[in-house]
PDB file of C-alpha atoms in Angstrom:
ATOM      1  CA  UNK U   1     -68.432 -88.839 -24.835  1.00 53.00           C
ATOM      2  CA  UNK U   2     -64.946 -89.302 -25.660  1.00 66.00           C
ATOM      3  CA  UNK U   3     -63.374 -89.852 -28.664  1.00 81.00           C
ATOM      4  CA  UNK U   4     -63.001 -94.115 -29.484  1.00 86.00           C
ATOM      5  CA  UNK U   5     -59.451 -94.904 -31.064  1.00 90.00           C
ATOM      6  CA  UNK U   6     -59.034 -98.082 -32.894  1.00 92.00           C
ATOM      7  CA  UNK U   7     -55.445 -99.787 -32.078  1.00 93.00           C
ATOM      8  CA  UNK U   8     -53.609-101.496 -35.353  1.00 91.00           C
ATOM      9  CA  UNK U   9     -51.383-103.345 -33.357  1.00 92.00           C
ATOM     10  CA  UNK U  10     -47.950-102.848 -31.456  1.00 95.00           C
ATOM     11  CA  UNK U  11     -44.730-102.744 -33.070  1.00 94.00           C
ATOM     12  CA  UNK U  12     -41.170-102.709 -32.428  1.00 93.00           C
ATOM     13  CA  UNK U  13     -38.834-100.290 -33.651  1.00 81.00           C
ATOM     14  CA  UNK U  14     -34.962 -99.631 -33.056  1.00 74.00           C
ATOM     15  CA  UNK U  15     -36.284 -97.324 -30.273  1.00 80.00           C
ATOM     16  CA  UNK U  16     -38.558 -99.944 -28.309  1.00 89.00           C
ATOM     17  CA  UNK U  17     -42.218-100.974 -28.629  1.00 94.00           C
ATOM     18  CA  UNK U  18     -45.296 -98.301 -29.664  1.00 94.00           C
ATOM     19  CA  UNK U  19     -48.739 -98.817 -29.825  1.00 94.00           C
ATOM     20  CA  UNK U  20     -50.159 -98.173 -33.529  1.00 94.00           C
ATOM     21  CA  UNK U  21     -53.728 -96.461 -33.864  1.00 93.00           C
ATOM     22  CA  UNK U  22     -55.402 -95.859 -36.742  1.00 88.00           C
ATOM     23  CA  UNK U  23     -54.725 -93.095 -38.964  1.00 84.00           C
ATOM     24  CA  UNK U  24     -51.097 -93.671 -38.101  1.00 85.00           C
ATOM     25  CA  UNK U  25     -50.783 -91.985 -34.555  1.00 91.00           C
ATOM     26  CA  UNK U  26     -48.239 -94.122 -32.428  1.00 92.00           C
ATOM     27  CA  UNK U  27     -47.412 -94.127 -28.866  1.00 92.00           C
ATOM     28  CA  UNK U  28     -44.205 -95.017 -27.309  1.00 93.00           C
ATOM     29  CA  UNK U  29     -44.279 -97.605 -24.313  1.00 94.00           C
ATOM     30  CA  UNK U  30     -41.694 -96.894 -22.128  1.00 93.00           C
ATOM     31  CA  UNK U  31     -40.886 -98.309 -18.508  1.00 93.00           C
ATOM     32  CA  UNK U  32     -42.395 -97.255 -15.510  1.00 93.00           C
ATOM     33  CA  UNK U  33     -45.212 -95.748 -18.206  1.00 92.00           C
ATOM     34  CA  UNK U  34     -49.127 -95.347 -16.905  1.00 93.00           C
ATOM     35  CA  UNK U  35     -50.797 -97.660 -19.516  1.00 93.00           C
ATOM     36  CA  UNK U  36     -54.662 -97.295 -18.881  1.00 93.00           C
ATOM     37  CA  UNK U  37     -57.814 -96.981 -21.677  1.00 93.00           C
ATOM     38  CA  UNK U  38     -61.020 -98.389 -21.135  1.00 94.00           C
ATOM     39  CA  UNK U  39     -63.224 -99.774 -23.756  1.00 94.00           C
ATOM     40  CA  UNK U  40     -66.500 -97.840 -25.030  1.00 90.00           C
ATOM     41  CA  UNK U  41     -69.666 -98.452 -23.557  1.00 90.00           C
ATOM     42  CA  UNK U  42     -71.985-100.855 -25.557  1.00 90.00           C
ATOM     43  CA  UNK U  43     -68.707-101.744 -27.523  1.00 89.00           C
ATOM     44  CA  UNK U  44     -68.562-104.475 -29.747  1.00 94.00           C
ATOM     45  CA  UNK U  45     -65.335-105.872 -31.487  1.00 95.00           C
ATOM     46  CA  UNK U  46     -65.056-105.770 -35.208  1.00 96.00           C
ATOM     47  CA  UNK U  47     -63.006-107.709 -37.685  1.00 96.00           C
ATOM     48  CA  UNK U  48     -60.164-105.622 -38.670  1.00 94.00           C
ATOM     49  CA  UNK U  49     -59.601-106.475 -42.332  1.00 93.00           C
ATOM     50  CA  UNK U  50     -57.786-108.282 -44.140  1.00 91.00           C
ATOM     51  CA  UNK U  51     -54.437-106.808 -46.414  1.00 85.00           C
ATOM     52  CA  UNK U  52     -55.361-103.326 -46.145  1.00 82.00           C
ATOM     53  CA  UNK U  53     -58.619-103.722 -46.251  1.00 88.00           C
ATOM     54  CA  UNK U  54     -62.001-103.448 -44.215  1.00 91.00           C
ATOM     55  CA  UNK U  55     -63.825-106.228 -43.409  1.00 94.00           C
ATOM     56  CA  UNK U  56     -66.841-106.130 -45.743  1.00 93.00           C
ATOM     57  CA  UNK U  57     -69.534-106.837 -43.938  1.00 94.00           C
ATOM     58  CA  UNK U  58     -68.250-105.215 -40.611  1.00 93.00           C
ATOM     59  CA  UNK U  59     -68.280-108.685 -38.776  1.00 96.00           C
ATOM     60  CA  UNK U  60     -68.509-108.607 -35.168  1.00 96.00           C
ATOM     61  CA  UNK U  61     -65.353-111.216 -33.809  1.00 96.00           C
ATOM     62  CA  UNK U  62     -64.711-112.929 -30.094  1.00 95.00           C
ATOM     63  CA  UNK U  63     -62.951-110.968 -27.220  1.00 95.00           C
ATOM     64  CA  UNK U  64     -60.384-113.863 -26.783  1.00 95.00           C
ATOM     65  CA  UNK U  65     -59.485-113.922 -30.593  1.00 94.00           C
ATOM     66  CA  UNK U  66     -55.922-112.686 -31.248  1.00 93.00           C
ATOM     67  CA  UNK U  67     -56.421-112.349 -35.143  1.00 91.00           C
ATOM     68  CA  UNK U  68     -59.490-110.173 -34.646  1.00 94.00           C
ATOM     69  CA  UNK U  69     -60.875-111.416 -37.826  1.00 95.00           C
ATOM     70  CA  UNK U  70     -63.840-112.920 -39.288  1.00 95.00           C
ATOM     71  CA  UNK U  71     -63.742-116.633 -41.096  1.00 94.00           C
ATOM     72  CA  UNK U  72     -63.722-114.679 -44.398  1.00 93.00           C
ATOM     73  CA  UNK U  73     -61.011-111.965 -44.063  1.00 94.00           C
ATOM     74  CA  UNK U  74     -58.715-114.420 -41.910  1.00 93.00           C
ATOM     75  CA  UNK U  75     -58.849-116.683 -45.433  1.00 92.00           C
ATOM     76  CA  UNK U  76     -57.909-113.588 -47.438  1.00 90.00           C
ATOM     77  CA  UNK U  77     -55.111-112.674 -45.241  1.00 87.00           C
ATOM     78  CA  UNK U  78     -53.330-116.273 -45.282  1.00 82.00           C
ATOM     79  CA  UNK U  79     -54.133-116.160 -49.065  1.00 75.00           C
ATOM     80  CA  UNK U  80     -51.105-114.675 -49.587  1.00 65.00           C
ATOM     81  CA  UNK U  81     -48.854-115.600 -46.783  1.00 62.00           C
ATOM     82  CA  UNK U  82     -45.176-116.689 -46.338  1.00 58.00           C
ATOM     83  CA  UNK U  83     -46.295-117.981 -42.766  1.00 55.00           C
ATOM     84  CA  UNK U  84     -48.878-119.844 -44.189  1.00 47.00           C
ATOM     85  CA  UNK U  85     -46.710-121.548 -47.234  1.00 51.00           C
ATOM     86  CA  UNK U  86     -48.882-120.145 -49.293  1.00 49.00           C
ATOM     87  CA  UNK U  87     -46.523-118.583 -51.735  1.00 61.00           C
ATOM     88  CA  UNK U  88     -42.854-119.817 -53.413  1.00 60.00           C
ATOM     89  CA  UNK U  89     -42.054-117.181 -55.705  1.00 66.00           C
ATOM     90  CA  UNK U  90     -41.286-114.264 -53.267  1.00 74.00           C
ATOM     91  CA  UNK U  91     -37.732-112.930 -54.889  1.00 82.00           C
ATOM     92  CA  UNK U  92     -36.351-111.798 -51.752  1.00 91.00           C
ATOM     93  CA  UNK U  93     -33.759-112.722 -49.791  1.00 94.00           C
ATOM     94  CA  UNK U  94     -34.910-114.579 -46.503  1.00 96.00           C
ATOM     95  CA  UNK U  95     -33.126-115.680 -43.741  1.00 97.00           C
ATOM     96  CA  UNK U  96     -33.076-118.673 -41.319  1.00 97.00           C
ATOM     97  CA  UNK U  97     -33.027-118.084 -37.148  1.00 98.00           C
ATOM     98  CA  UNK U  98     -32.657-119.822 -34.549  1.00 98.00           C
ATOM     99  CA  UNK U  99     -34.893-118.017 -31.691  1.00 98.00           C
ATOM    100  CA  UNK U 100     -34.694-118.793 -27.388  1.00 98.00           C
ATOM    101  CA  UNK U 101     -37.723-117.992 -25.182  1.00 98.00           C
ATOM    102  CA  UNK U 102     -36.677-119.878 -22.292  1.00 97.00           C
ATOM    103  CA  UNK U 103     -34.942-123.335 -21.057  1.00 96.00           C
ATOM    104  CA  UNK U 104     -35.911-125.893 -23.386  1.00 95.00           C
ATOM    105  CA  UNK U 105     -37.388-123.674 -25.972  1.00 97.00           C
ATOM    106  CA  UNK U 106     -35.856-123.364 -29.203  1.00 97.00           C
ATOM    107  CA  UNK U 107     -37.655-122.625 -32.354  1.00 97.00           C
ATOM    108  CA  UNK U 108     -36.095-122.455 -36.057  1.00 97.00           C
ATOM    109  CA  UNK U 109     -38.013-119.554 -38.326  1.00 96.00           C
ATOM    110  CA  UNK U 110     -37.286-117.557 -41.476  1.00 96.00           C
ATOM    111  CA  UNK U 111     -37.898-113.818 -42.293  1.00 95.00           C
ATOM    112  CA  UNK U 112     -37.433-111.499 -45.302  1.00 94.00           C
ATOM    113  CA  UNK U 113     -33.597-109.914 -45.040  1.00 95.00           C
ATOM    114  CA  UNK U 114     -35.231-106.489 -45.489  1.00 93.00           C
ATOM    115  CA  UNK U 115     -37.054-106.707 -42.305  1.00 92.00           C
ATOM    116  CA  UNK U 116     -34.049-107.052 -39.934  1.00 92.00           C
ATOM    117  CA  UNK U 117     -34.398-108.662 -36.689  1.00 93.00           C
ATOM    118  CA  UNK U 118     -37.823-107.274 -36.196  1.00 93.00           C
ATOM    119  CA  UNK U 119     -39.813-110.726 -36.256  1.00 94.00           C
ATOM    120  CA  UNK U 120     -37.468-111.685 -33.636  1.00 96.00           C
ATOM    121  CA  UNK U 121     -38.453-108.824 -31.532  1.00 96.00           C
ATOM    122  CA  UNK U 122     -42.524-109.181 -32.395  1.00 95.00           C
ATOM    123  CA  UNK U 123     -42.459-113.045 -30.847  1.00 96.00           C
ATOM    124  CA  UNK U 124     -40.628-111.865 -27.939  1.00 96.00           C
ATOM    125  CA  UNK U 125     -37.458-113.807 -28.713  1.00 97.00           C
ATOM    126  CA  UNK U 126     -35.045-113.080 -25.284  1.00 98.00           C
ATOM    127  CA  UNK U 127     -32.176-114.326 -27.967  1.00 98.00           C
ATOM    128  CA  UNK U 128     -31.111-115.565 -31.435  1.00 98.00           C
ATOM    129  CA  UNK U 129     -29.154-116.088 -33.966  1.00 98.00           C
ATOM    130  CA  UNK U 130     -28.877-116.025 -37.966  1.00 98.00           C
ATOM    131  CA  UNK U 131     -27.939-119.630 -39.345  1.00 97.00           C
ATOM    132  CA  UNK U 132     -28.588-119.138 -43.175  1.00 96.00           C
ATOM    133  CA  UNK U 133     -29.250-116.325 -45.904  1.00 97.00           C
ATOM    134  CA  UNK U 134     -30.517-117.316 -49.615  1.00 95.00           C
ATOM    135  CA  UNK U 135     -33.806-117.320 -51.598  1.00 94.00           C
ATOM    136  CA  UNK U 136     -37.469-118.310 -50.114  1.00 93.00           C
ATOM    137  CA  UNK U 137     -37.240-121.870 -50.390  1.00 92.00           C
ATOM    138  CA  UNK U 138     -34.125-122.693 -49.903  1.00 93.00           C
ATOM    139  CA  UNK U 139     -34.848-120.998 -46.598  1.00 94.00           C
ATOM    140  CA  UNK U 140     -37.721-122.546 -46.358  1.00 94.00           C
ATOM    141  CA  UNK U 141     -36.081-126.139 -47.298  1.00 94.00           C
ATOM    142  CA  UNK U 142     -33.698-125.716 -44.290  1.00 95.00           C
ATOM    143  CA  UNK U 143     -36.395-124.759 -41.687  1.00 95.00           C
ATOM    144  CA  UNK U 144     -37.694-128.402 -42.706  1.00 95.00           C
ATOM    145  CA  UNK U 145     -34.397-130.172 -42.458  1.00 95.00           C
ATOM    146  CA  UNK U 146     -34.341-128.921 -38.887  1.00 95.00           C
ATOM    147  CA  UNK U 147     -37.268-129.508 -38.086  1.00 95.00           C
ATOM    148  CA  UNK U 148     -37.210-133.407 -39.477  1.00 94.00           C
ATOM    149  CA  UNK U 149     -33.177-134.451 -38.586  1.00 95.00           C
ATOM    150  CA  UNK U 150     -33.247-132.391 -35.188  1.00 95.00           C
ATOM    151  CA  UNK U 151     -36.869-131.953 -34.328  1.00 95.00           C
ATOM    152  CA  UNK U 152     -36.587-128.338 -33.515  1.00 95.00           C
ATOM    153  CA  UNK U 153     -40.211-126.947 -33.456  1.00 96.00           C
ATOM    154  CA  UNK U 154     -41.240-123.939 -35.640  1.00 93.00           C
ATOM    155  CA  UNK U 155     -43.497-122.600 -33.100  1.00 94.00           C
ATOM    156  CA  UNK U 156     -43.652-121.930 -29.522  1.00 95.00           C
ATOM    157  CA  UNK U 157     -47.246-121.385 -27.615  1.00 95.00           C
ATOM    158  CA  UNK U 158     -47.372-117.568 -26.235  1.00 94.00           C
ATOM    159  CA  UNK U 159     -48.485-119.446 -22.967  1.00 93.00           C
ATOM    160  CA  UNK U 160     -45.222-121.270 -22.881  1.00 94.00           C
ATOM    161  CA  UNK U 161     -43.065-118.358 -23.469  1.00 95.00           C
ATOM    162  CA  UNK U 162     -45.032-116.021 -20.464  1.00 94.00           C
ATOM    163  CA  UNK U 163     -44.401-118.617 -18.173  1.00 92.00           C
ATOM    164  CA  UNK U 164     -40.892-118.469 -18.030  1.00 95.00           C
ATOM    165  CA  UNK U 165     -40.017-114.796 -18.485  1.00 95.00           C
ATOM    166  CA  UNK U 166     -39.373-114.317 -14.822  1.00 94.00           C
ATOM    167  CA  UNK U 167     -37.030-116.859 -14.538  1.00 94.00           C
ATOM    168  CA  UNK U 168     -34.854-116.471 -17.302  1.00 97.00           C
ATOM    169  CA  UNK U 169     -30.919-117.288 -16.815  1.00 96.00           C
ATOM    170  CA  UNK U 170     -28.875-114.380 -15.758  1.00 93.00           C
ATOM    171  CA  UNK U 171     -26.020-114.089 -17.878  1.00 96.00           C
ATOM    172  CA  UNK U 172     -26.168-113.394 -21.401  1.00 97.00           C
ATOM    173  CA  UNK U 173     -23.601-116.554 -21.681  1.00 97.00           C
ATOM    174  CA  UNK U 174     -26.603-118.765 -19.982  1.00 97.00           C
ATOM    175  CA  UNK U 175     -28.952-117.362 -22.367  1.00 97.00           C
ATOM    176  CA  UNK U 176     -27.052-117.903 -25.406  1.00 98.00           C
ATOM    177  CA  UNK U 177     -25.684-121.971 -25.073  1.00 97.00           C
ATOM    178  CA  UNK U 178     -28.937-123.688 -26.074  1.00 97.00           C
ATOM    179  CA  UNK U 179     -28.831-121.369 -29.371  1.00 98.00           C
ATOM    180  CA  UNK U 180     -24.973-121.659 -29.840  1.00 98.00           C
ATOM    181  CA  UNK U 181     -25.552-125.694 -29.260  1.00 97.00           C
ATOM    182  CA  UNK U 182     -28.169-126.197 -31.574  1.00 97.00           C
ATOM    183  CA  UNK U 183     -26.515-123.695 -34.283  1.00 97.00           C
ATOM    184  CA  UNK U 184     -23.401-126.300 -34.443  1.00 97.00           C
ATOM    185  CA  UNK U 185     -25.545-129.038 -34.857  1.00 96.00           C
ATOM    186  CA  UNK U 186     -27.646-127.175 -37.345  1.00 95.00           C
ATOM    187  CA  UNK U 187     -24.532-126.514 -39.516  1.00 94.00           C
ATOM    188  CA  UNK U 188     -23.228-129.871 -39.436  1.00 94.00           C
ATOM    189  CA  UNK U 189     -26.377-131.228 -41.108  1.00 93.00           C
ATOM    190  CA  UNK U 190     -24.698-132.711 -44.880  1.00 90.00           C
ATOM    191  CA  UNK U 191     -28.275-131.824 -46.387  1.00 86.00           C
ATOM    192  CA  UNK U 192     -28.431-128.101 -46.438  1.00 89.00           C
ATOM    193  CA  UNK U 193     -29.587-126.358 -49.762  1.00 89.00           C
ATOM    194  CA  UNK U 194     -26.405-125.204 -51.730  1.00 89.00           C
ATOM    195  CA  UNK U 195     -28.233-121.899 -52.171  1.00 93.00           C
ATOM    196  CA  UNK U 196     -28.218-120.676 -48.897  1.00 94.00           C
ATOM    197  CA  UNK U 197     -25.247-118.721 -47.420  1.00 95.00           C
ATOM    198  CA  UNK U 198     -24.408-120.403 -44.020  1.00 94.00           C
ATOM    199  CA  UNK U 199     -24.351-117.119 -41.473  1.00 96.00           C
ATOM    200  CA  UNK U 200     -21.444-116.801 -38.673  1.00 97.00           C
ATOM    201  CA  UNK U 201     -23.437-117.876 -35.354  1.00 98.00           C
ATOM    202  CA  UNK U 202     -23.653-114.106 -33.368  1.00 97.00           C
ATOM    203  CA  UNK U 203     -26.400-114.313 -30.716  1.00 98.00           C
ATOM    204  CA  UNK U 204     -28.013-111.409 -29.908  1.00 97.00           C
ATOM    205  CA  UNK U 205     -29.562-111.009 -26.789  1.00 97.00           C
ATOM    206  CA  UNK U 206     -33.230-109.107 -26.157  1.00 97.00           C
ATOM    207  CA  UNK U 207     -32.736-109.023 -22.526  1.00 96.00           C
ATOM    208  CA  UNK U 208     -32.495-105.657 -21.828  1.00 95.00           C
ATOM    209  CA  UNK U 209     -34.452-104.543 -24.593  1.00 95.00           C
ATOM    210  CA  UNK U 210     -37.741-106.368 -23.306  1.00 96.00           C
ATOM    211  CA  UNK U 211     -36.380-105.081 -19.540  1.00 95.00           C
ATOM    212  CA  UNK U 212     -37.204-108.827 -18.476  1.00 96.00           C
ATOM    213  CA  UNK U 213     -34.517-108.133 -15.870  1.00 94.00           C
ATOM    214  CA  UNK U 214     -35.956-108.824 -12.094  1.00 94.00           C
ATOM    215  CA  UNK U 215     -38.929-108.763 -13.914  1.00 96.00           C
ATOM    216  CA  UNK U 216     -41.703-110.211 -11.023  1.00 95.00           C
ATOM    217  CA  UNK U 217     -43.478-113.007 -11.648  1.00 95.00           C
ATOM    218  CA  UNK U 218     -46.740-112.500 -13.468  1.00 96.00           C
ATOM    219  CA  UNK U 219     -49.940-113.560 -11.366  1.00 95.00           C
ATOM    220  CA  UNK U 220     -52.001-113.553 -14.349  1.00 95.00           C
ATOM    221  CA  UNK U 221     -53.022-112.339 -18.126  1.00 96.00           C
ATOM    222  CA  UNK U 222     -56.023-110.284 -19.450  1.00 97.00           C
ATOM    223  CA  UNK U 223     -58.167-112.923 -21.169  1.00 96.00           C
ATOM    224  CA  UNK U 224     -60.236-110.062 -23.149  1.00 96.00           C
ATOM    225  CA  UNK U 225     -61.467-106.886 -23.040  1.00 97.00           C
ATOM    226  CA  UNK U 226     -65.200-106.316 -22.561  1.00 96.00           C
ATOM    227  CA  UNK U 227     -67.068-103.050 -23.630  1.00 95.00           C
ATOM    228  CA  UNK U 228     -67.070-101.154 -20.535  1.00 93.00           C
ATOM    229  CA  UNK U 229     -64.234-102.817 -19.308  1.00 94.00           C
ATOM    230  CA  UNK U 230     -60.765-101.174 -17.931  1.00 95.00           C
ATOM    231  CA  UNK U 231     -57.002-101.727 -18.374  1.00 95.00           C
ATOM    232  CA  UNK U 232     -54.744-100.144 -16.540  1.00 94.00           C
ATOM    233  CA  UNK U 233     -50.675-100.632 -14.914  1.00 95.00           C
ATOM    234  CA  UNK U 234     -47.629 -99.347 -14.957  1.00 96.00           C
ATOM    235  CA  UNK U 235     -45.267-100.861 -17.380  1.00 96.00           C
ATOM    236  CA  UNK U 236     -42.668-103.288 -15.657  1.00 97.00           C
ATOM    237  CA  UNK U 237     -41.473-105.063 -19.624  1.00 97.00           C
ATOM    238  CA  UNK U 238     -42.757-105.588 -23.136  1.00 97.00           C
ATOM    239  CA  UNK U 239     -41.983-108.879 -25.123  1.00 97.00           C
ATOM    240  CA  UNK U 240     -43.273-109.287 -28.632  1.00 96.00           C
ATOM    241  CA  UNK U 241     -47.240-108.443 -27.893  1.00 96.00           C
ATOM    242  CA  UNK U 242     -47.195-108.385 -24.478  1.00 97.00           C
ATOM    243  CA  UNK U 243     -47.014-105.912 -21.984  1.00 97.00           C
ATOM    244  CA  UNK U 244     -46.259-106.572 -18.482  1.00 97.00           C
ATOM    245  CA  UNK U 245     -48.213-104.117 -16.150  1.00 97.00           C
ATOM    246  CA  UNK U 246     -47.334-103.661 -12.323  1.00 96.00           C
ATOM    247  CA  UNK U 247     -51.360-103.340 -10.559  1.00 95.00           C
ATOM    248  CA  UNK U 248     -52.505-103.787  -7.471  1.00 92.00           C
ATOM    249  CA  UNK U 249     -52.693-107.661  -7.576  1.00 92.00           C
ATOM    250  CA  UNK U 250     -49.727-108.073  -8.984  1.00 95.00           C
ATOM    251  CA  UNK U 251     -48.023-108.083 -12.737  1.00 96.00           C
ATOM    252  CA  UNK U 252     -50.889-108.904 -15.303  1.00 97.00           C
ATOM    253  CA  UNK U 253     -49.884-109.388 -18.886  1.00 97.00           C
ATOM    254  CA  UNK U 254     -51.681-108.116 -21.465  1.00 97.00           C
ATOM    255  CA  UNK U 255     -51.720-109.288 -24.757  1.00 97.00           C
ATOM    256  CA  UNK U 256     -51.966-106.138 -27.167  1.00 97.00           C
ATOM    257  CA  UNK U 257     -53.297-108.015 -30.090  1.00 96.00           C
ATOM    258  CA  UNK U 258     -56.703-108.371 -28.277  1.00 97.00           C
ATOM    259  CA  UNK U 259     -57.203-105.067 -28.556  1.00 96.00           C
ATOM    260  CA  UNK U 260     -57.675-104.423 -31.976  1.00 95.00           C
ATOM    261  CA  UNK U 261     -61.100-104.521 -33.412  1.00 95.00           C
ATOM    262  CA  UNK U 262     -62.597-102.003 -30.179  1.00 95.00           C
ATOM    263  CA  UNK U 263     -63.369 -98.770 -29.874  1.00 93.00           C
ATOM    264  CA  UNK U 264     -60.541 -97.656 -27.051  1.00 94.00           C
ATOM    265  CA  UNK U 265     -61.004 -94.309 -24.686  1.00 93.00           C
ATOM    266  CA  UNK U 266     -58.909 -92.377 -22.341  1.00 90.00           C
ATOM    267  CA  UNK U 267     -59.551 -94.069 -18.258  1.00 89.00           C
ATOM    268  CA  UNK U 268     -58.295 -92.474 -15.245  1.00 80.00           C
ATOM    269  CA  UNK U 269     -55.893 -94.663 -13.883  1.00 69.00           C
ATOM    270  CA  UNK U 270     -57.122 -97.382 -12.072  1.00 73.00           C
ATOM    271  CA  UNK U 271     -57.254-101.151 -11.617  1.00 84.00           C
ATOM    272  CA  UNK U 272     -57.934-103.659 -14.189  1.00 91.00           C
ATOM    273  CA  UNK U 273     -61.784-104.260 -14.369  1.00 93.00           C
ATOM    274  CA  UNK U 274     -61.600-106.899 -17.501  1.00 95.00           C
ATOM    275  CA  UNK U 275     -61.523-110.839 -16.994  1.00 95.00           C
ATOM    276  CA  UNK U 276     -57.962-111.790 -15.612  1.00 95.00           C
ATOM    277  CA  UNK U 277     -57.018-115.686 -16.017  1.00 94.00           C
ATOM    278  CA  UNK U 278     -55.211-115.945 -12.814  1.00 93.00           C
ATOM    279  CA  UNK U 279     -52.045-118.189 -13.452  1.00 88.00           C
ATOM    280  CA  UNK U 280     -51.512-121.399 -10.715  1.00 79.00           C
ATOM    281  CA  UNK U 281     -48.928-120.978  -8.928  1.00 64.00           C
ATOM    282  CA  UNK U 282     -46.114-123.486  -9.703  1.00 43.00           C
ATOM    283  CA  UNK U 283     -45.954-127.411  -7.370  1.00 38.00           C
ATOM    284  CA  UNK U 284     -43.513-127.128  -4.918  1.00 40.00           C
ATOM    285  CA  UNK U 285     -41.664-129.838  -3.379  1.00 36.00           C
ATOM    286  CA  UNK U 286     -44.048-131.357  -0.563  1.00 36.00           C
ATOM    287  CA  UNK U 287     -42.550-131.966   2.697  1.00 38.00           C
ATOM    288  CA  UNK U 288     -45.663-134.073   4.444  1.00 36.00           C
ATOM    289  CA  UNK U 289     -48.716-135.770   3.568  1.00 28.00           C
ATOM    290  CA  UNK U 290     -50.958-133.206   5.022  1.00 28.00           C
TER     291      UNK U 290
END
């Protein structure tokens, strides 16, 4: 039998996406790549932890979860979470975005300054910008005002963001006006907390970097592995946890974060044998009744 691997996760690095496997092995994804594992026999999916740290009681977790952890260790982790609000005395220096996934899709975040513009990269923001630098809640204060005086959400469904990444503007200028627009509206607010450093608006564009370019249109998205079960494409783009693969039926995306928790082995390449959600196509314009 082949050796399982257990997959932490994929992350983005100045040099593009890798997959990250336990023990610390990584493995870059790079275009026109052969992605294809299968998932053990008699498999079953366990919680991955929580900080650091196994899951206790080795808790068995859906195939459609994206967490991949139990009721327990998903507490723990948003115990101590900036995400979550959880905490106000972080001491470093966090900054305010403004990300674009798409026409009419704007969202208003803050990271830690230390961590660059890799949370951009890991929700598959095509563009952004900085707006503001200062301490945690000041940051945090700001991401309020915007959301409250300009209603700019703080979140964006992953559905939302898939659906459009085939029909993205094509000019970097395109891309960039709905974050450039909002930005001078954003700075013009008279509430902003005097603690936090207004930043020059510079969008920078993840266009190339997620290789959404003439990227075809996706005809539908792995909706969990299954022990047994088969994954395999040729990688067309990667944006934030997805991968886009190129099969037989068409591009499938496949959302790397449901494979952590399963025991993963090597597969011949081959066509995709887990449960695809086939995406409808969109209305057209209906010239008759019938």
């Amino acid at each position: 039998m082949a050796q399982a691997w257990k997959c932490s996760g994929l992350r983005w690095s100045a040099d593009g996406p890798v997959l990250v496997w336990d023990g610390g092995r990584r493995s870059a994804l790079t275009r026109g790549k052969r992605v294809a594992f299968g998932v053990a026999e008699g498999g079953v999916r366990i919680c991955v932890g929580a900080r650091g740290h196994t899951c206790p009681v080795g808790a068995a977790v859906p195939g459609r979860s994206t967490g991949a952890r139990c009721e327990e260790c998903a507490r723990l982790d948003r115990a101590h979470s900036v995400a979550a609000d959880t905490i106000a005395d972080d001491p470093r220096p966090y900054r305010v975005y403004l990300a674009w996934f798409g026409p009419g899709m704007v969202k208003v975040g803050i990271t830690a300054q230390a961590r660059g513009s890799a949370r951009l990269l890991e929700q598959g923001a095509v563009c952004f910008s900085w707006l503001g630098l200062g301490p945690l809640m000041a940051a945090r204060r700001t991401e309020e005002l915007l959301r409250a005086a300009l209603r700019v959400p703080d979140r964006i469904p992953y559905a939302e963001k898939r659906a459009v990444r085939a029909a993205l503007p094509e000019t970097a200028a395109d891309r960039a006006r709905e974050v450039a627009e909002l930005y001078e509206r954003a700075v013009a607010l008279p509430a902003w907390p005097e603690s936090l450093v207004r930043e020059p608006l510079r969008v920078v564009d993840h266009m190339g970097v997620f290789g959404l370019g003439g990227l075809p249109a996706a005809v539908g998205q792995v909706s969990e592995l299954v022990a047994g079960g088969v994954v395999g494409g040729e990688l067309v783009a990667a944006a934030g946890p997805d991968l886009h693969l190129a099969t037989g039926g068409g591009v499938v995306v496949l959302d790397t974060r449901l494979m952590t928790g399963w025991g993963l082995v090597p597969a011949a390449a081959g066509e995709p044998t887990v449960p695809i959600r086939q995406f409808k196509e969109a209305a057209g314009v209906q010239d008759g009744l019938f």
